[in-house]
Amino acid sequence: MAFCGKCGAQLEDGVAFCPQCGAPTGAAPVQGTPLAAQSDAEQNKAMGILAYLGFLCLVPIFAAKDSKFARFHANQGLVLFIAEVAYGIVVAIISNILWGIVWGSFSGLGMYGVVSAVVTILGILWIAFGVLAVLGIINAAGGKEKPLPIIGKITILK
């Protein structure tokens, strides 16, 4: 079975132009099923969206093992979740150390404003994880396999 190399529409044998987009088919139309990827994305959009909701990234890993689309988004969501947990641990350690310095000595009381500002800034940076999750959800809902900025090239799941 032949498919259009430009739009992926199914072609009848011997046609010179694609009936969908009008592209010339040439001597050798593309063989295979490019529509299978679109079908996979349509069937697994919900799994792709779940992948960006914290620990729910595990759902598509186990429930849609055979879906390339769901696996891509599950990997992105898993990397995002691991980054969130690691950042949370680092923020907790830094915050506790800084507050311990402030409350552990009378000389540290002058640092209260600085420590408070640092801890607030570290907390505000959590917004970046929310932005990345929203970008991933938008891509999954649109049927796209687009990597997230910063963490998109990290692959845990094959």
PDB file of C-alpha atoms in Angstrom:
ATOM      1  CA  MET A   1       0.000   0.000   0.000  1.00  0.00           C
ATOM      2  CA  ALA A   2       1.396   3.430  -0.940  1.00  0.00           C
ATOM      3  CA  PHE A   3       1.096   6.728   0.911  1.00  0.00           C
ATOM      4  CA  CYS A   4       1.740  10.331  -0.088  1.00  0.00           C
ATOM      5  CA  GLY A   5       5.226  11.446   0.944  1.00  0.00           C
ATOM      6  CA  LYS A   6       3.926  14.927   1.811  1.00  0.00           C
ATOM      7  CA  CYS A   7       0.631  14.482   3.685  1.00  0.00           C
ATOM      8  CA  GLY A   8       0.482  10.714   4.343  1.00  0.00           C
ATOM      9  CA  ALA A   9      -2.810  10.111   2.495  1.00  0.00           C
ATOM     10  CA  GLN A  10      -3.392   6.665   1.040  1.00  0.00           C
ATOM     11  CA  LEU A  11      -2.736   6.520  -2.712  1.00  0.00           C
ATOM     12  CA  GLU A  12      -4.329   4.359  -5.368  1.00  0.00           C
ATOM     13  CA  ASP A  13      -1.908   2.473  -7.616  1.00  0.00           C
ATOM     14  CA  GLY A  14      -0.745   4.437 -10.634  1.00  0.00           C
ATOM     15  CA  VAL A  15      -1.939   7.930  -9.626  1.00  0.00           C
ATOM     16  CA  ALA A  16       0.367  10.814 -10.550  1.00  0.00           C
ATOM     17  CA  PHE A  17      -0.853  13.268  -7.897  1.00  0.00           C
ATOM     18  CA  CYS A  18      -2.098  12.938  -4.330  1.00  0.00           C
ATOM     19  CA  PRO A  19      -5.907  13.372  -4.166  1.00  0.00           C
ATOM     20  CA  GLN A  20      -5.577  15.126  -0.766  1.00  0.00           C
ATOM     21  CA  CYS A  21      -2.778  17.668  -1.190  1.00  0.00           C
ATOM     22  CA  GLY A  22      -2.022  17.534  -4.935  1.00  0.00           C
ATOM     23  CA  ALA A  23       1.651  16.681  -4.477  1.00  0.00           C
ATOM     24  CA  PRO A  24       3.211  14.666  -7.310  1.00  0.00           C
ATOM     25  CA  THR A  25       3.613  11.049  -6.323  1.00  0.00           C
ATOM     26  CA  GLY A  26       6.688  10.428  -8.497  1.00  0.00           C
ATOM     27  CA  ALA A  27       7.858   7.012  -9.517  1.00  0.00           C
ATOM     28  CA  ALA A  28       8.219   5.704  -5.977  1.00  0.00           C
ATOM     29  CA  PRO A  29       5.582   6.768  -3.465  1.00  0.00           C
ATOM     30  CA  VAL A  30       6.458   6.364   0.185  1.00  0.00           C
ATOM     31  CA  GLN A  31       5.746   2.861   1.454  1.00  0.00           C
ATOM     32  CA  GLY A  32       4.595   2.154   5.006  1.00  0.00           C
ATOM     33  CA  THR A  33       2.005   3.575   7.338  1.00  0.00           C
ATOM     34  CA  PRO A  34       2.689   7.171   8.388  1.00  0.00           C
ATOM     35  CA  LEU A  35      -0.922   7.384   9.516  1.00  0.00           C
ATOM     36  CA  ALA A  36      -0.130   4.828  12.217  1.00  0.00           C
ATOM     37  CA  ALA A  37       1.751   7.502  14.180  1.00  0.00           C
ATOM     38  CA  GLN A  38      -1.238   9.856  13.938  1.00  0.00           C
ATOM     39  CA  SER A  39      -3.550   7.069  15.050  1.00  0.00           C
ATOM     40  CA  ASP A  40      -1.264   6.256  17.997  1.00  0.00           C
ATOM     41  CA  ALA A  41      -1.255   9.916  19.057  1.00  0.00           C
ATOM     42  CA  GLU A  42      -5.057  10.180  18.803  1.00  0.00           C
ATOM     43  CA  GLN A  43      -5.621   7.021  20.840  1.00  0.00           C
ATOM     44  CA  ASN A  44      -3.095   7.914  23.559  1.00  0.00           C
ATOM     45  CA  LYS A  45      -3.547  11.660  24.102  1.00  0.00           C
ATOM     46  CA  ALA A  46      -4.959  11.078  27.588  1.00  0.00           C
ATOM     47  CA  MET A  47      -1.913   9.000  28.496  1.00  0.00           C
ATOM     48  CA  GLY A  48       0.345  11.734  27.168  1.00  0.00           C
ATOM     49  CA  ILE A  49      -1.422  14.333  29.292  1.00  0.00           C
ATOM     50  CA  LEU A  50      -1.285  12.146  32.433  1.00  0.00           C
ATOM     51  CA  ALA A  51       2.475  11.867  32.003  1.00  0.00           C
ATOM     52  CA  TYR A  52       2.946  15.481  33.116  1.00  0.00           C
ATOM     53  CA  LEU A  53       0.907  15.249  36.314  1.00  0.00           C
ATOM     54  CA  GLY A  54       3.569  14.347  38.885  1.00  0.00           C
ATOM     55  CA  PHE A  55       3.772  10.701  39.888  1.00  0.00           C
ATOM     56  CA  LEU A  56       0.950   9.901  37.444  1.00  0.00           C
ATOM     57  CA  CYS A  57       3.716   9.666  34.834  1.00  0.00           C
ATOM     58  CA  LEU A  58       3.814   6.007  35.908  1.00  0.00           C
ATOM     59  CA  VAL A  59       0.341   5.355  34.459  1.00  0.00           C
ATOM     60  CA  PRO A  60       1.346   5.600  30.765  1.00  0.00           C
ATOM     61  CA  ILE A  61       4.586   3.728  31.484  1.00  0.00           C
ATOM     62  CA  PHE A  62       2.616   0.659  32.566  1.00  0.00           C
ATOM     63  CA  ALA A  63      -0.752   1.117  30.816  1.00  0.00           C
ATOM     64  CA  ALA A  64       0.448   2.054  27.310  1.00  0.00           C
ATOM     65  CA  LYS A  65       3.686   0.117  26.958  1.00  0.00           C
ATOM     66  CA  ASP A  66       3.360  -0.354  23.200  1.00  0.00           C
ATOM     67  CA  SER A  67       2.531   3.244  22.326  1.00  0.00           C
ATOM     68  CA  LYS A  68       5.492   5.242  21.021  1.00  0.00           C
ATOM     69  CA  PHE A  69       3.569   8.484  21.609  1.00  0.00           C
ATOM     70  CA  ALA A  70       2.646   7.670  25.226  1.00  0.00           C
ATOM     71  CA  ARG A  71       6.165   6.405  25.922  1.00  0.00           C
ATOM     72  CA  PHE A  72       7.701   9.644  24.618  1.00  0.00           C
ATOM     73  CA  HIS A  73       5.510  11.760  26.896  1.00  0.00           C
ATOM     74  CA  ALA A  74       5.939   9.345  29.817  1.00  0.00           C
ATOM     75  CA  ASN A  75       9.709   9.809  29.504  1.00  0.00           C
ATOM     76  CA  GLN A  76       9.343  13.598  29.427  1.00  0.00           C
ATOM     77  CA  GLY A  77       7.010  13.504  32.438  1.00  0.00           C
ATOM     78  CA  LEU A  78       9.280  11.129  34.371  1.00  0.00           C
ATOM     79  CA  VAL A  79      12.309  13.369  33.816  1.00  0.00           C
ATOM     80  CA  LEU A  80      10.253  16.383  34.900  1.00  0.00           C
ATOM     81  CA  PHE A  81       9.027  14.563  38.028  1.00  0.00           C
ATOM     82  CA  ILE A  82      12.554  13.461  38.991  1.00  0.00           C
ATOM     83  CA  ALA A  83      13.808  17.028  38.477  1.00  0.00           C
ATOM     84  CA  GLU A  84      10.990  18.357  40.688  1.00  0.00           C
ATOM     85  CA  VAL A  85      11.791  15.904  43.479  1.00  0.00           C
ATOM     86  CA  ALA A  86      15.535  16.637  43.268  1.00  0.00           C
ATOM     87  CA  TYR A  87      14.879  20.390  43.317  1.00  0.00           C
ATOM     88  CA  GLY A  88      12.565  19.998  46.307  1.00  0.00           C
ATOM     89  CA  ILE A  89      15.232  18.112  48.240  1.00  0.00           C
ATOM     90  CA  VAL A  90      17.886  20.727  47.427  1.00  0.00           C
ATOM     91  CA  VAL A  91      15.565  23.598  48.392  1.00  0.00           C
ATOM     92  CA  ALA A  92      14.671  21.893  51.683  1.00  0.00           C
ATOM     93  CA  ILE A  93      18.331  21.351  52.579  1.00  0.00           C
ATOM     94  CA  ILE A  94      19.371  24.893  51.677  1.00  0.00           C
ATOM     95  CA  SER A  95      16.381  26.420  53.491  1.00  0.00           C
ATOM     96  CA  ASN A  96      17.017  24.428  56.655  1.00  0.00           C
ATOM     97  CA  ILE A  97      20.702  25.313  56.685  1.00  0.00           C
ATOM     98  CA  LEU A  98      19.996  29.014  56.176  1.00  0.00           C
ATOM     99  CA  TRP A  99      17.225  29.146  58.800  1.00  0.00           C
ATOM    100  CA  GLY A 100      19.427  27.194  61.202  1.00  0.00           C
ATOM    101  CA  ILE A 101      22.109  29.845  60.851  1.00  0.00           C
ATOM    102  CA  VAL A 102      19.603  32.633  61.468  1.00  0.00           C
ATOM    103  CA  TRP A 103      17.943  31.069  64.510  1.00  0.00           C
ATOM    104  CA  GLY A 104      21.072  29.389  65.887  1.00  0.00           C
ATOM    105  CA  SER A 105      22.902  32.548  66.821  1.00  0.00           C
ATOM    106  CA  PHE A 106      22.168  36.103  67.845  1.00  0.00           C
ATOM    107  CA  SER A 107      24.545  37.363  65.163  1.00  0.00           C
ATOM    108  CA  GLY A 108      22.449  35.612  62.514  1.00  0.00           C
ATOM    109  CA  LEU A 109      19.348  37.658  63.307  1.00  0.00           C
ATOM    110  CA  GLY A 110      20.669  40.449  61.094  1.00  0.00           C
ATOM    111  CA  MET A 111      20.590  37.998  58.191  1.00  0.00           C
ATOM    112  CA  TYR A 112      16.854  37.317  58.565  1.00  0.00           C
ATOM    113  CA  GLY A 113      15.897  39.487  55.573  1.00  0.00           C
ATOM    114  CA  VAL A 114      18.558  37.990  53.294  1.00  0.00           C
ATOM    115  CA  VAL A 115      17.684  34.407  54.195  1.00  0.00           C
ATOM    116  CA  SER A 116      13.989  35.149  53.792  1.00  0.00           C
ATOM    117  CA  ALA A 117      14.611  36.600  50.313  1.00  0.00           C
ATOM    118  CA  VAL A 118      16.747  33.619  49.218  1.00  0.00           C
ATOM    119  CA  VAL A 119      14.157  31.099  50.394  1.00  0.00           C
ATOM    120  CA  THR A 120      11.388  33.087  48.664  1.00  0.00           C
ATOM    121  CA  ILE A 121      13.318  33.164  45.373  1.00  0.00           C
ATOM    122  CA  LEU A 122      13.954  29.417  45.577  1.00  0.00           C
ATOM    123  CA  GLY A 123      10.215  28.924  46.104  1.00  0.00           C
ATOM    124  CA  ILE A 124       9.304  31.127  43.156  1.00  0.00           C
ATOM    125  CA  LEU A 125      11.516  29.025  40.891  1.00  0.00           C
ATOM    126  CA  TRP A 126       8.978  26.195  41.342  1.00  0.00           C
ATOM    127  CA  ILE A 127       6.889  28.035  38.753  1.00  0.00           C
ATOM    128  CA  ALA A 128       9.327  26.819  36.077  1.00  0.00           C
ATOM    129  CA  PHE A 129       8.225  23.226  36.696  1.00  0.00           C
ATOM    130  CA  GLY A 130       4.595  24.226  36.269  1.00  0.00           C
ATOM    131  CA  VAL A 131       5.397  25.994  33.002  1.00  0.00           C
ATOM    132  CA  LEU A 132       7.225  22.921  31.684  1.00  0.00           C
ATOM    133  CA  ALA A 133       4.292  20.690  32.673  1.00  0.00           C
ATOM    134  CA  VAL A 134       1.816  22.967  30.872  1.00  0.00           C
ATOM    135  CA  LEU A 135       4.021  22.954  27.735  1.00  0.00           C
ATOM    136  CA  GLY A 136       4.108  19.155  27.830  1.00  0.00           C
ATOM    137  CA  ILE A 137       0.342  18.910  28.269  1.00  0.00           C
ATOM    138  CA  ILE A 138      -0.216  21.277  25.341  1.00  0.00           C
ATOM    139  CA  ASN A 139       2.085  19.179  23.132  1.00  0.00           C
ATOM    140  CA  ALA A 140       0.427  15.911  24.185  1.00  0.00           C
ATOM    141  CA  ALA A 141      -3.072  17.296  23.642  1.00  0.00           C
ATOM    142  CA  GLY A 142      -1.996  18.488  20.188  1.00  0.00           C
ATOM    143  CA  GLY A 143      -0.610  15.061  19.256  1.00  0.00           C
ATOM    144  CA  LYS A 144       2.972  16.358  19.017  1.00  0.00           C
ATOM    145  CA  GLU A 145       6.163  14.676  20.168  1.00  0.00           C
ATOM    146  CA  LYS A 146       8.045  17.885  20.898  1.00  0.00           C
ATOM    147  CA  PRO A 147      10.769  17.786  23.597  1.00  0.00           C
ATOM    148  CA  LEU A 148      10.482  20.127  26.561  1.00  0.00           C
ATOM    149  CA  PRO A 149      13.004  22.959  26.908  1.00  0.00           C
ATOM    150  CA  ILE A 150      16.037  22.265  29.123  1.00  0.00           C
ATOM    151  CA  ILE A 151      15.152  18.664  30.077  1.00  0.00           C
ATOM    152  CA  GLY A 152      13.752  17.395  26.761  1.00  0.00           C
ATOM    153  CA  LYS A 153      16.900  15.681  25.549  1.00  0.00           C
ATOM    154  CA  ILE A 154      17.233  13.443  28.633  1.00  0.00           C
ATOM    155  CA  THR A 155      16.048   9.910  27.927  1.00  0.00           C
ATOM    156  CA  ILE A 156      15.285   7.444  30.715  1.00  0.00           C
ATOM    157  CA  LEU A 157      12.759   5.216  28.936  1.00  0.00           C
ATOM    158  CA  LYS A 158      13.720   3.632  25.644  1.00  0.00           C
TER     159      LYS A 158
END
